[in-house]
């Protein structure tokens, strides 16, 4: 099948479809027993990310089970920090742990010297996937957006209040600007290589954009992601790029007005009628079912799906969650969701 005929690409182009394409953020992961099996065989989580054979396998698992319209490369946003030379690990039950950047001296140790060599296995995973995926399935490559990745690099892991990252933003402006600039360059190059290896669509995750004041959001979420889009499109003018600026509320309008993103991924707090009237005329939308509805299942799930389909409909729309699948999700509920969306539960 030609790329232009794939359902996800047709939705991004604004065609009216019988039912929207569907894929789910974190569709590969711990809620699937087969993922837990492969993950145990791989060793650590990062070993899995850097093992092209096993990373390909876990990317394909949810496609085999549910027949989603898109597969997302199995990796993590923090491989970019790792490839820039910062020590990154993942601890069971705790999430990512990084050797936090303290100042400009730590930042100066990082660089692009071994970047592509380090990420070679990820590019190989992308090309294997392009060869192995069903013909109708779109392959999505991805990266974290600079603010979200910078927050992990400065905080040393997940954070509740982002106090260290914001102390750089407000008190070490030069170092912070240098870190963001480094991430813009690294992320642009990383995404260009993914396209060259076979990615057909890209998604940028700015999971923590919603923690920023509106003006900072424009400076450190909108601006860097806009620059990345410009850099990638300078090499691949046609590549569709979806942005997930999670939690920005009315700020979604700023991203829609920027006019450069192919689609915006909405978190579950975004009002559907507002999104339909204010955003969808300007940009394709993706989202935004509450991941906990997928845990609940049953009537609540059917109602939630119908609500979204009725409002965001069949044009310029990709069905997804408002954030990633949680490990407690019963796989049968995911199968039910795919059926509901394809049958048009609206
Ligand atoms: O134990 C395990 O197996 C690790 C769990 C896990 C998985 C399955 C992590 C750790 N990352 C991933 C894969 C992953 N991460 C994908 C793969 C493709 C898919 O969606 O199927 C993607 C796209 C990501 C992206 C990612 N990683 C984001 C952005 C999206 C989001 O969820 O907001 C973020 C913030 C991360 C960081 C991260 N990776 C893992 C954890 C536990 C975290 C921290 C999350 C936090 O701080 O709350």
mmCIF file of C-alpha atoms and ligand atoms in Angstrom:
data_model
loop_
_atom_site.group_PDB
_atom_site.id
_atom_site.type_symbol
_atom_site.label_atom_id
_atom_site.label_comp_id
_atom_site.label_asym_id
_atom_site.label_seq_id
_atom_site.Cartn_x
_atom_site.Cartn_y
_atom_site.Cartn_z
ATOM 1 C CA UNK A 1 0.000 0.000 0.000
ATOM 2 C CA UNK A 2 1.246 3.505 -0.793
ATOM 3 C CA UNK A 3 1.872 5.766 2.187
ATOM 4 C CA UNK A 4 -0.833 8.190 0.981
ATOM 5 C CA UNK A 5 -3.473 5.417 1.165
ATOM 6 C CA UNK A 6 -2.851 4.537 4.809
ATOM 7 C CA UNK A 7 -5.718 5.515 7.090
ATOM 8 C CA UNK A 8 -3.638 7.594 9.507
ATOM 9 C CA UNK A 9 -2.112 9.611 6.670
ATOM 10 C CA UNK A 10 -5.542 10.165 5.107
ATOM 11 C CA UNK A 11 -6.866 11.470 8.435
ATOM 12 C CA UNK A 12 -3.901 13.864 8.728
ATOM 13 C CA UNK A 13 -4.634 15.166 5.237
ATOM 14 C CA UNK A 14 -8.206 16.025 6.246
ATOM 15 C CA UNK A 15 -10.115 13.329 4.368
ATOM 16 C CA UNK A 16 -13.545 12.341 5.654
ATOM 17 C CA UNK A 17 -13.403 8.703 6.780
ATOM 18 C CA UNK A 18 -15.944 6.084 7.814
ATOM 19 C CA UNK A 19 -14.246 5.764 11.168
ATOM 20 C CA UNK A 20 -11.104 7.453 12.482
ATOM 21 C CA UNK A 21 -7.753 5.644 12.637
ATOM 22 C CA UNK A 22 -6.788 4.452 16.110
ATOM 23 C CA UNK A 23 -3.530 3.861 17.942
ATOM 24 C CA UNK A 24 -2.722 4.358 21.643
ATOM 25 C CA UNK A 25 0.152 6.055 23.402
ATOM 26 C CA UNK A 26 2.213 3.398 25.231
ATOM 27 C CA UNK A 27 0.403 0.676 23.308
ATOM 28 C CA UNK A 28 3.418 -1.562 23.888
ATOM 29 C CA UNK A 29 4.055 -2.076 27.587
ATOM 30 C CA UNK A 30 3.477 -3.749 30.872
ATOM 31 C CA UNK A 31 -0.290 -4.288 30.470
ATOM 32 C CA UNK A 32 0.590 -6.972 27.862
ATOM 33 C CA UNK A 33 1.846 -10.345 29.202
ATOM 34 C CA UNK A 34 3.900 -10.876 26.030
ATOM 35 C CA UNK A 35 5.680 -7.544 26.672
ATOM 36 C CA UNK A 36 6.556 -8.624 30.210
ATOM 37 C CA UNK A 37 8.031 -11.816 28.760
ATOM 38 C CA UNK A 38 10.242 -10.032 26.210
ATOM 39 C CA UNK A 39 11.203 -7.377 28.748
ATOM 40 C CA UNK A 40 12.409 -10.069 31.189
ATOM 41 C CA UNK A 41 14.448 -11.691 28.400
ATOM 42 C CA UNK A 42 16.084 -8.353 27.469
ATOM 43 C CA UNK A 43 17.576 -7.556 30.890
ATOM 44 C CA UNK A 44 17.149 -3.881 31.679
ATOM 45 C CA UNK A 45 14.616 -1.533 30.084
ATOM 46 C CA UNK A 46 17.395 0.339 28.235
ATOM 47 C CA UNK A 47 18.806 -2.971 26.965
ATOM 48 C CA UNK A 48 15.385 -3.570 25.433
ATOM 49 C CA UNK A 49 15.388 -0.104 23.798
ATOM 50 C CA UNK A 50 18.830 -0.755 22.251
ATOM 51 C CA UNK A 51 18.110 -4.312 21.058
ATOM 52 C CA UNK A 52 16.701 -4.003 17.504
ATOM 53 C CA UNK A 53 15.327 -7.542 17.407
ATOM 54 C CA UNK A 54 13.524 -7.325 20.758
ATOM 55 C CA UNK A 55 12.443 -3.694 20.345
ATOM 56 C CA UNK A 56 10.923 -4.649 16.987
ATOM 57 C CA UNK A 57 9.153 -7.575 18.639
ATOM 58 C CA UNK A 58 7.543 -5.461 21.390
ATOM 59 C CA UNK A 59 6.495 -2.803 18.860
ATOM 60 C CA UNK A 60 4.713 -5.486 16.830
ATOM 61 C CA UNK A 61 2.978 -7.175 19.796
ATOM 62 C CA UNK A 62 0.054 -4.721 20.084
ATOM 63 C CA UNK A 63 -0.300 -4.614 16.276
ATOM 64 C CA UNK A 64 -0.725 -8.403 16.145
ATOM 65 C CA UNK A 65 -3.216 -8.397 18.990
ATOM 66 C CA UNK A 66 -5.346 -5.373 18.132
ATOM 67 C CA UNK A 67 -4.569 -4.372 14.524
ATOM 68 C CA UNK A 68 -3.998 -0.691 15.354
ATOM 69 C CA UNK A 69 -3.666 1.671 12.387
ATOM 70 C CA UNK A 70 -0.231 2.804 13.549
ATOM 71 C CA UNK A 71 2.771 1.326 15.323
ATOM 72 C CA UNK A 72 4.997 3.560 17.441
ATOM 73 C CA UNK A 73 8.689 2.746 17.616
ATOM 74 C CA UNK A 74 9.496 1.143 20.965
ATOM 75 C CA UNK A 75 12.079 3.311 22.697
ATOM 76 C CA UNK A 76 12.032 6.077 25.302
ATOM 77 C CA UNK A 77 12.383 9.852 25.197
ATOM 78 C CA UNK A 78 15.432 9.619 27.503
ATOM 79 C CA UNK A 79 17.673 7.766 25.026
ATOM 80 C CA UNK A 80 18.522 11.259 23.705
ATOM 81 C CA UNK A 81 19.994 12.285 27.082
ATOM 82 C CA UNK A 82 21.825 8.953 27.215
ATOM 83 C CA UNK A 83 23.251 9.448 23.698
ATOM 84 C CA UNK A 84 24.407 12.982 24.581
ATOM 85 C CA UNK A 85 26.564 11.438 27.315
ATOM 86 C CA UNK A 86 24.466 11.729 30.485
ATOM 87 C CA UNK A 87 24.142 8.569 32.584
ATOM 88 C CA UNK A 88 20.549 7.281 32.390
ATOM 89 C CA UNK A 89 19.036 4.282 34.126
ATOM 90 C CA UNK A 90 15.555 2.963 34.848
ATOM 91 C CA UNK A 91 14.766 1.556 38.269
ATOM 92 C CA UNK A 92 11.946 -0.911 38.848
ATOM 93 C CA UNK A 93 8.984 0.893 40.404
ATOM 94 C CA UNK A 94 10.789 4.236 40.402
ATOM 95 C CA UNK A 95 11.135 5.163 36.760
ATOM 96 C CA UNK A 96 14.040 7.027 35.172
ATOM 97 C CA UNK A 97 17.109 7.945 37.236
ATOM 98 C CA UNK A 98 19.703 10.289 35.717
ATOM 99 C CA UNK A 99 22.905 11.784 37.040
ATOM 100 C CA UNK A 100 21.374 15.263 37.341
ATOM 101 C CA UNK A 101 23.041 18.228 35.625
ATOM 102 C CA UNK A 102 24.073 20.700 38.328
ATOM 103 C CA UNK A 103 25.531 23.549 36.292
ATOM 104 C CA UNK A 104 27.081 24.689 33.020
ATOM 105 C CA UNK A 105 30.184 22.573 33.711
ATOM 106 C CA UNK A 106 28.085 19.381 33.665
ATOM 107 C CA UNK A 107 26.333 20.602 30.540
ATOM 108 C CA UNK A 108 29.667 21.197 28.800
ATOM 109 C CA UNK A 109 30.459 17.476 29.183
ATOM 110 C CA UNK A 110 27.555 16.588 26.873
ATOM 111 C CA UNK A 111 27.682 16.655 23.108
ATOM 112 C CA UNK A 112 26.817 15.170 19.747
ATOM 113 C CA UNK A 113 30.169 13.376 19.254
ATOM 114 C CA UNK A 114 28.866 9.832 19.668
ATOM 115 C CA UNK A 115 25.183 10.623 19.288
ATOM 116 C CA UNK A 116 24.284 8.734 16.108
ATOM 117 C CA UNK A 117 26.624 5.855 16.891
ATOM 118 C CA UNK A 118 24.852 5.442 20.220
ATOM 119 C CA UNK A 119 21.419 5.585 18.610
ATOM 120 C CA UNK A 120 22.327 3.268 15.732
ATOM 121 C CA UNK A 121 20.308 0.382 17.209
ATOM 122 C CA UNK A 122 17.201 2.609 17.345
ATOM 123 C CA UNK A 123 17.562 3.473 13.649
ATOM 124 C CA UNK A 124 17.984 -0.227 12.927
ATOM 125 C CA UNK A 125 14.751 -0.969 14.823
ATOM 126 C CA UNK A 126 12.951 1.585 12.653
ATOM 127 C CA UNK A 127 14.140 -0.046 9.419
ATOM 128 C CA UNK A 128 13.259 -3.533 10.652
ATOM 129 C CA UNK A 129 9.787 -2.311 11.557
ATOM 130 C CA UNK A 130 9.248 -0.800 8.134
ATOM 131 C CA UNK A 131 10.044 -4.198 6.633
ATOM 132 C CA UNK A 132 7.971 -6.250 9.117
ATOM 133 C CA UNK A 133 4.806 -4.190 9.649
ATOM 134 C CA UNK A 134 1.556 -4.998 7.831
ATOM 135 C CA UNK A 135 1.276 -2.887 4.675
ATOM 136 C CA UNK A 136 -1.628 -0.792 5.976
ATOM 137 C CA UNK A 137 0.041 0.139 9.294
ATOM 138 C CA UNK A 138 1.706 3.548 9.601
ATOM 139 C CA UNK A 139 5.067 3.656 11.382
ATOM 140 C CA UNK A 140 5.433 6.498 13.879
ATOM 141 C CA UNK A 141 8.858 7.630 15.064
ATOM 142 C CA UNK A 142 9.128 9.905 18.094
ATOM 143 C CA UNK A 143 11.212 11.987 20.463
ATOM 144 C CA UNK A 144 10.652 13.970 23.635
ATOM 145 C CA UNK A 145 10.365 17.742 23.243
ATOM 146 C CA UNK A 146 13.247 19.826 24.665
ATOM 147 C CA UNK A 147 11.494 21.113 27.800
ATOM 148 C CA UNK A 148 10.295 17.670 28.872
ATOM 149 C CA UNK A 149 13.681 16.012 28.249
ATOM 150 C CA UNK A 150 15.537 18.956 29.884
ATOM 151 C CA UNK A 151 13.366 18.590 32.974
ATOM 152 C CA UNK A 152 14.511 14.974 33.480
ATOM 153 C CA UNK A 153 18.135 15.968 32.783
ATOM 154 C CA UNK A 154 18.125 18.710 35.420
ATOM 155 C CA UNK A 155 15.869 17.043 37.994
ATOM 156 C CA UNK A 156 17.603 13.670 37.666
ATOM 157 C CA UNK A 157 14.251 11.904 37.214
ATOM 158 C CA UNK A 158 10.530 12.492 37.525
ATOM 159 C CA UNK A 159 9.505 15.548 39.496
ATOM 160 C CA UNK A 160 6.521 16.923 41.362
ATOM 161 C CA UNK A 161 7.226 20.645 41.151
ATOM 162 C CA UNK A 162 10.082 20.989 38.605
ATOM 163 C CA UNK A 163 11.863 23.261 41.088
ATOM 164 C CA UNK A 164 15.382 22.495 39.833
ATOM 165 C CA UNK A 165 14.487 22.762 36.151
ATOM 166 C CA UNK A 166 12.720 26.059 36.826
ATOM 167 C CA UNK A 167 15.631 27.348 38.895
ATOM 168 C CA UNK A 168 17.687 26.966 35.696
ATOM 169 C CA UNK A 169 14.939 28.546 33.612
ATOM 170 C CA UNK A 170 14.758 31.597 35.868
ATOM 171 C CA UNK A 171 18.211 31.769 37.471
ATOM 172 C CA UNK A 172 20.660 30.235 35.002
ATOM 173 C CA UNK A 173 19.136 31.568 31.819
ATOM 174 C CA UNK A 174 22.264 31.090 29.727
ATOM 175 C CA UNK A 175 22.821 27.488 30.737
ATOM 176 C CA UNK A 176 19.146 26.729 30.293
ATOM 177 C CA UNK A 177 19.099 28.301 26.814
ATOM 178 C CA UNK A 178 22.231 26.320 25.899
ATOM 179 C CA UNK A 179 20.634 23.061 27.053
ATOM 180 C CA UNK A 180 17.448 23.749 25.088
ATOM 181 C CA UNK A 181 19.509 24.657 22.000
ATOM 182 C CA UNK A 182 21.507 21.424 22.315
ATOM 183 C CA UNK A 183 18.274 19.432 22.585
ATOM 184 C CA UNK A 184 16.755 21.207 19.575
ATOM 185 C CA UNK A 185 19.787 20.254 17.485
ATOM 186 C CA UNK A 186 20.038 16.673 18.814
ATOM 187 C CA UNK A 187 16.306 16.003 18.529
ATOM 188 C CA UNK A 188 16.137 17.398 14.989
ATOM 189 C CA UNK A 189 19.001 15.153 13.880
ATOM 190 C CA UNK A 190 17.517 12.159 15.696
ATOM 191 C CA UNK A 191 14.143 12.586 13.986
ATOM 192 C CA UNK A 192 15.719 13.136 10.552
ATOM 193 C CA UNK A 193 17.567 9.825 10.971
ATOM 194 C CA UNK A 194 14.342 8.079 11.986
ATOM 195 C CA UNK A 195 12.668 9.327 8.799
ATOM 196 C CA UNK A 196 15.646 8.143 6.786
ATOM 197 C CA UNK A 197 15.339 4.721 8.417
ATOM 198 C CA UNK A 198 11.640 4.509 7.486
ATOM 199 C CA UNK A 199 9.445 6.440 9.947
ATOM 200 C CA UNK A 200 6.373 7.771 8.098
ATOM 201 C CA UNK A 201 5.019 10.120 10.785
ATOM 202 C CA UNK A 202 6.733 11.700 13.811
ATOM 203 C CA UNK A 203 5.366 12.562 17.234
ATOM 204 C CA UNK A 204 6.975 14.953 19.708
ATOM 205 C CA UNK A 205 6.030 14.373 23.363
ATOM 206 C CA UNK A 206 5.995 17.506 25.528
ATOM 207 C CA UNK A 207 4.451 15.703 28.484
ATOM 208 C CA UNK A 208 5.300 18.445 30.964
ATOM 209 C CA UNK A 209 4.397 21.504 28.848
ATOM 210 C CA UNK A 210 1.408 22.069 31.150
ATOM 211 C CA UNK A 211 3.660 22.856 34.123
ATOM 212 C CA UNK A 212 4.858 26.070 32.459
ATOM 213 C CA UNK A 213 3.391 29.566 32.799
ATOM 214 C CA UNK A 214 1.838 30.636 29.511
ATOM 215 C CA UNK A 215 4.689 32.891 28.409
ATOM 216 C CA UNK A 216 7.317 30.291 29.365
ATOM 217 C CA UNK A 217 5.287 27.718 27.496
ATOM 218 C CA UNK A 218 5.563 29.853 24.353
ATOM 219 C CA UNK A 219 9.318 30.328 24.879
ATOM 220 C CA UNK A 220 10.295 26.813 25.918
ATOM 221 C CA UNK A 221 7.655 24.501 24.478
ATOM 222 C CA UNK A 222 6.221 26.187 21.376
ATOM 223 C CA UNK A 223 9.447 27.818 20.120
ATOM 224 C CA UNK A 224 11.784 24.816 20.384
ATOM 225 C CA UNK A 225 9.209 22.411 18.926
ATOM 226 C CA UNK A 226 8.552 24.848 16.073
ATOM 227 C CA UNK A 227 12.319 24.973 15.410
ATOM 228 C CA UNK A 228 12.545 21.189 15.373
ATOM 229 C CA UNK A 229 9.698 21.001 12.860
ATOM 230 C CA UNK A 230 11.499 23.576 10.659
ATOM 231 C CA UNK A 231 14.811 21.668 10.871
ATOM 232 C CA UNK A 232 13.227 18.312 10.043
ATOM 233 C CA UNK A 233 11.095 19.741 7.228
ATOM 234 C CA UNK A 234 14.145 21.454 5.708
ATOM 235 C CA UNK A 235 15.317 17.912 4.910
ATOM 236 C CA UNK A 236 11.954 16.099 4.641
ATOM 237 C CA UNK A 237 9.388 18.738 3.614
ATOM 238 C CA UNK A 238 6.406 16.383 3.590
ATOM 239 C CA UNK A 239 6.851 14.571 6.897
ATOM 240 C CA UNK A 240 3.761 14.804 9.152
ATOM 241 C CA UNK A 241 4.608 15.820 12.739
ATOM 242 C CA UNK A 242 2.178 15.406 15.649
ATOM 243 C CA UNK A 243 2.788 17.375 18.859
ATOM 244 C CA UNK A 244 1.554 16.397 22.334
ATOM 245 C CA UNK A 245 1.826 19.497 24.544
ATOM 246 C CA UNK A 246 0.137 17.800 27.469
ATOM 247 C CA UNK A 247 -1.840 19.919 29.916
ATOM 248 C CA UNK A 248 -1.520 23.331 28.243
ATOM 249 C CA UNK A 249 -5.275 24.032 28.364
ATOM 250 C CA UNK A 250 -6.234 27.142 26.392
ATOM 251 C CA UNK A 251 -2.594 27.211 25.253
ATOM 252 C CA UNK A 252 -3.536 24.531 22.685
ATOM 253 C CA UNK A 253 -4.792 27.481 20.654
ATOM 254 C CA UNK A 254 -1.256 28.932 20.492
ATOM 255 C CA UNK A 255 -0.029 25.645 19.010
ATOM 256 C CA UNK A 256 -2.920 25.473 16.533
ATOM 257 C CA UNK A 257 -2.265 29.061 15.421
ATOM 258 C CA UNK A 258 1.438 28.329 14.916
ATOM 259 C CA UNK A 259 0.316 26.551 11.760
ATOM 260 C CA UNK A 260 3.283 24.164 11.527
ATOM 261 C CA UNK A 261 2.110 21.011 13.307
ATOM 262 C CA UNK A 262 0.243 18.348 11.313
ATOM 263 C CA UNK A 263 -1.816 17.382 14.369
ATOM 264 C CA UNK A 264 -2.121 18.152 18.074
ATOM 265 C CA UNK A 265 -2.584 15.346 20.566
ATOM 266 C CA UNK A 266 -5.081 16.412 23.249
ATOM 267 C CA UNK A 267 -4.992 15.365 26.884
ATOM 268 C CA UNK A 268 -8.306 14.371 28.472
ATOM 269 C CA UNK A 269 -8.883 17.763 30.137
ATOM 270 C CA UNK A 270 -9.509 19.528 26.802
ATOM 271 C CA UNK A 271 -13.240 20.267 26.245
ATOM 272 C CA UNK A 272 -14.360 18.500 23.081
ATOM 273 C CA UNK A 273 -16.753 21.140 21.733
ATOM 274 C CA UNK A 274 -14.071 23.823 22.202
ATOM 275 C CA UNK A 275 -11.506 21.645 20.445
ATOM 276 C CA UNK A 276 -13.939 21.045 17.581
ATOM 277 C CA UNK A 277 -14.783 24.739 17.150
ATOM 278 C CA UNK A 278 -11.449 26.416 17.918
ATOM 279 C CA UNK A 279 -8.740 23.902 17.037
ATOM 280 C CA UNK A 280 -10.017 21.433 14.438
ATOM 281 C CA UNK A 281 -10.599 24.072 11.704
ATOM 282 C CA UNK A 282 -6.872 24.862 11.973
ATOM 283 C CA UNK A 283 -5.217 21.513 12.644
ATOM 284 C CA UNK A 284 -5.930 17.757 12.822
ATOM 285 C CA UNK A 285 -6.561 16.453 16.336
ATOM 286 C CA UNK A 286 -5.683 13.280 18.188
ATOM 287 C CA UNK A 287 -7.016 12.038 21.505
ATOM 288 C CA UNK A 288 -8.262 12.134 24.151
ATOM 289 C CA UNK A 289 -9.900 9.281 26.081
ATOM 290 C CA UNK A 290 -9.023 9.177 29.787
ATOM 291 C CA UNK A 291 -6.673 6.150 30.189
ATOM 292 C CA UNK A 292 -8.591 5.212 33.363
ATOM 293 C CA UNK A 293 -11.746 4.664 31.285
ATOM 294 C CA UNK A 294 -9.843 1.927 29.533
ATOM 295 C CA UNK A 295 -9.155 0.353 32.924
ATOM 296 C CA UNK A 296 -12.836 0.661 33.878
ATOM 297 C CA UNK A 297 -14.288 -0.710 30.622
ATOM 298 C CA UNK A 298 -18.006 -1.448 30.190
ATOM 299 C CA UNK A 299 -20.644 1.256 29.965
ATOM 300 C CA UNK A 300 -18.334 4.043 31.116
ATOM 301 C CA UNK A 301 -15.909 3.224 28.314
ATOM 302 C CA UNK A 302 -18.672 3.043 25.671
ATOM 303 C CA UNK A 303 -20.064 6.369 26.806
ATOM 304 C CA UNK A 304 -16.641 8.058 26.780
ATOM 305 C CA UNK A 305 -15.835 6.765 23.296
ATOM 306 C CA UNK A 306 -19.229 7.827 21.924
ATOM 307 C CA UNK A 307 -18.780 11.302 23.403
ATOM 308 C CA UNK A 308 -15.450 11.779 21.608
ATOM 309 C CA UNK A 309 -16.609 10.307 18.285
ATOM 310 C CA UNK A 310 -19.738 12.471 18.280
ATOM 311 C CA UNK A 311 -17.781 15.664 18.699
ATOM 312 C CA UNK A 312 -14.460 15.188 16.931
ATOM 313 C CA UNK A 313 -15.932 12.873 14.341
ATOM 314 C CA UNK A 314 -14.624 11.464 11.151
ATOM 315 C CA UNK A 315 -12.562 14.234 9.661
ATOM 316 C CA UNK A 316 -9.096 15.450 10.691
ATOM 317 C CA UNK A 317 -9.203 13.143 13.679
ATOM 318 C CA UNK A 318 -7.134 10.249 15.090
ATOM 319 C CA UNK A 319 -8.524 8.309 18.028
ATOM 320 C CA UNK A 320 -6.087 7.965 20.945
ATOM 321 C CA UNK A 321 -5.895 8.352 24.718
ATOM 322 C CA UNK A 322 -5.306 11.596 26.615
ATOM 323 C CA UNK A 323 -2.059 10.061 27.967
ATOM 324 C CA UNK A 324 -0.365 6.649 27.931
ATOM 325 C CA UNK A 325 -2.024 3.298 28.735
ATOM 326 C CA UNK A 326 -1.522 2.358 32.395
ATOM 327 C CA UNK A 327 -0.176 -1.098 33.352
ATOM 328 C CA UNK A 328 -3.467 -2.077 35.100
ATOM 329 C CA UNK A 329 -5.378 -1.953 31.780
ATOM 330 C CA UNK A 330 -7.068 -5.277 30.885
ATOM 331 C CA UNK A 331 -6.067 -6.146 27.279
ATOM 332 C CA UNK A 332 -9.706 -7.189 26.567
ATOM 333 C CA UNK A 333 -10.770 -3.590 27.144
ATOM 334 C CA UNK A 334 -8.323 -2.454 24.489
ATOM 335 C CA UNK A 335 -9.816 -4.939 22.001
ATOM 336 C CA UNK A 336 -13.283 -3.626 22.932
ATOM 337 C CA UNK A 337 -12.147 -0.027 22.368
ATOM 338 C CA UNK A 338 -10.827 -0.783 18.876
ATOM 339 C CA UNK A 339 -14.151 -2.434 18.033
ATOM 340 C CA UNK A 340 -16.158 0.505 19.378
ATOM 341 C CA UNK A 341 -14.165 3.032 17.370
ATOM 342 C CA UNK A 342 -14.343 1.012 14.149
ATOM 343 C CA UNK A 343 -18.078 0.405 14.539
ATOM 344 C CA UNK A 344 -18.627 4.087 15.283
ATOM 345 C CA UNK A 345 -20.030 3.908 18.820
ATOM 346 C CA UNK A 346 -21.115 7.532 18.410
HETATM 347 O O1 LIG B 1 9.350 -1.239 33.098
HETATM 348 C C1 LIG B 1 9.218 -0.912 31.920
HETATM 349 O O2 LIG B 1 9.017 -1.734 31.014
HETATM 350 C C2 LIG B 1 9.373 0.550 31.639
HETATM 351 C C3 LIG B 1 8.104 1.297 31.374
HETATM 352 C C4 LIG B 1 8.323 2.197 30.167
HETATM 353 C C5 LIG B 1 7.906 1.966 28.848
HETATM 354 C C6 LIG B 1 7.126 0.793 28.337
HETATM 355 C C7 LIG B 1 9.056 3.405 30.152
HETATM 356 C C8 LIG B 1 9.752 4.004 31.300
HETATM 357 N N1 LIG B 1 9.087 3.896 28.866
HETATM 358 C C9 LIG B 1 8.396 3.046 28.043
HETATM 359 C C10 LIG B 1 8.241 3.159 26.576
HETATM 360 C C11 LIG B 1 7.913 4.457 26.003
HETATM 361 N N2 LIG B 1 8.121 5.688 26.574
HETATM 362 C C12 LIG B 1 7.377 4.659 24.712
HETATM 363 C C13 LIG B 1 7.214 3.496 23.743
HETATM 364 C C14 LIG B 1 6.268 3.363 22.720
HETATM 365 C C15 LIG B 1 4.803 3.210 23.094
HETATM 366 O O3 LIG B 1 4.142 4.227 23.336
HETATM 367 O O4 LIG B 1 4.306 2.063 23.017
HETATM 368 C C16 LIG B 1 7.179 6.035 24.552
HETATM 369 C C17 LIG B 1 6.581 6.771 23.367
HETATM 370 C C18 LIG B 1 7.659 6.664 25.734
HETATM 371 C C19 LIG B 1 7.705 8.120 25.940
HETATM 372 C C20 LIG B 1 7.988 8.671 27.284
HETATM 373 N N3 LIG B 1 8.900 8.246 28.229
HETATM 374 C C21 LIG B 1 7.409 9.863 27.770
HETATM 375 C C22 LIG B 1 6.431 10.715 26.994
HETATM 376 C C23 LIG B 1 5.045 10.190 27.041
HETATM 377 C C24 LIG B 1 4.381 10.187 28.405
HETATM 378 O O5 LIG B 1 4.063 9.086 28.860
HETATM 379 O O6 LIG B 1 4.174 11.278 28.954
HETATM 380 C C25 LIG B 1 7.946 10.124 29.042
HETATM 381 C C26 LIG B 1 7.609 11.287 29.959
HETATM 382 C C27 LIG B 1 8.890 9.099 29.326
HETATM 383 C C28 LIG B 1 9.750 8.967 30.534
HETATM 384 C C29 LIG B 1 9.548 7.681 31.226
HETATM 385 N N4 LIG B 1 9.882 6.472 30.680
HETATM 386 C C30 LIG B 1 9.532 5.450 31.540
HETATM 387 C C31 LIG B 1 8.983 6.040 32.708
HETATM 388 C C32 LIG B 1 8.481 5.294 33.907
HETATM 389 C C33 LIG B 1 8.995 7.430 32.499
HETATM 390 C C34 LIG B 1 8.623 8.493 33.510
HETATM 391 C C35 LIG B 1 7.255 9.010 33.459
HETATM 392 C C36 LIG B 1 7.067 10.064 34.557
HETATM 393 O O7 LIG B 1 8.002 10.836 34.864
HETATM 394 O O8 LIG B 1 5.953 10.109 35.086
#
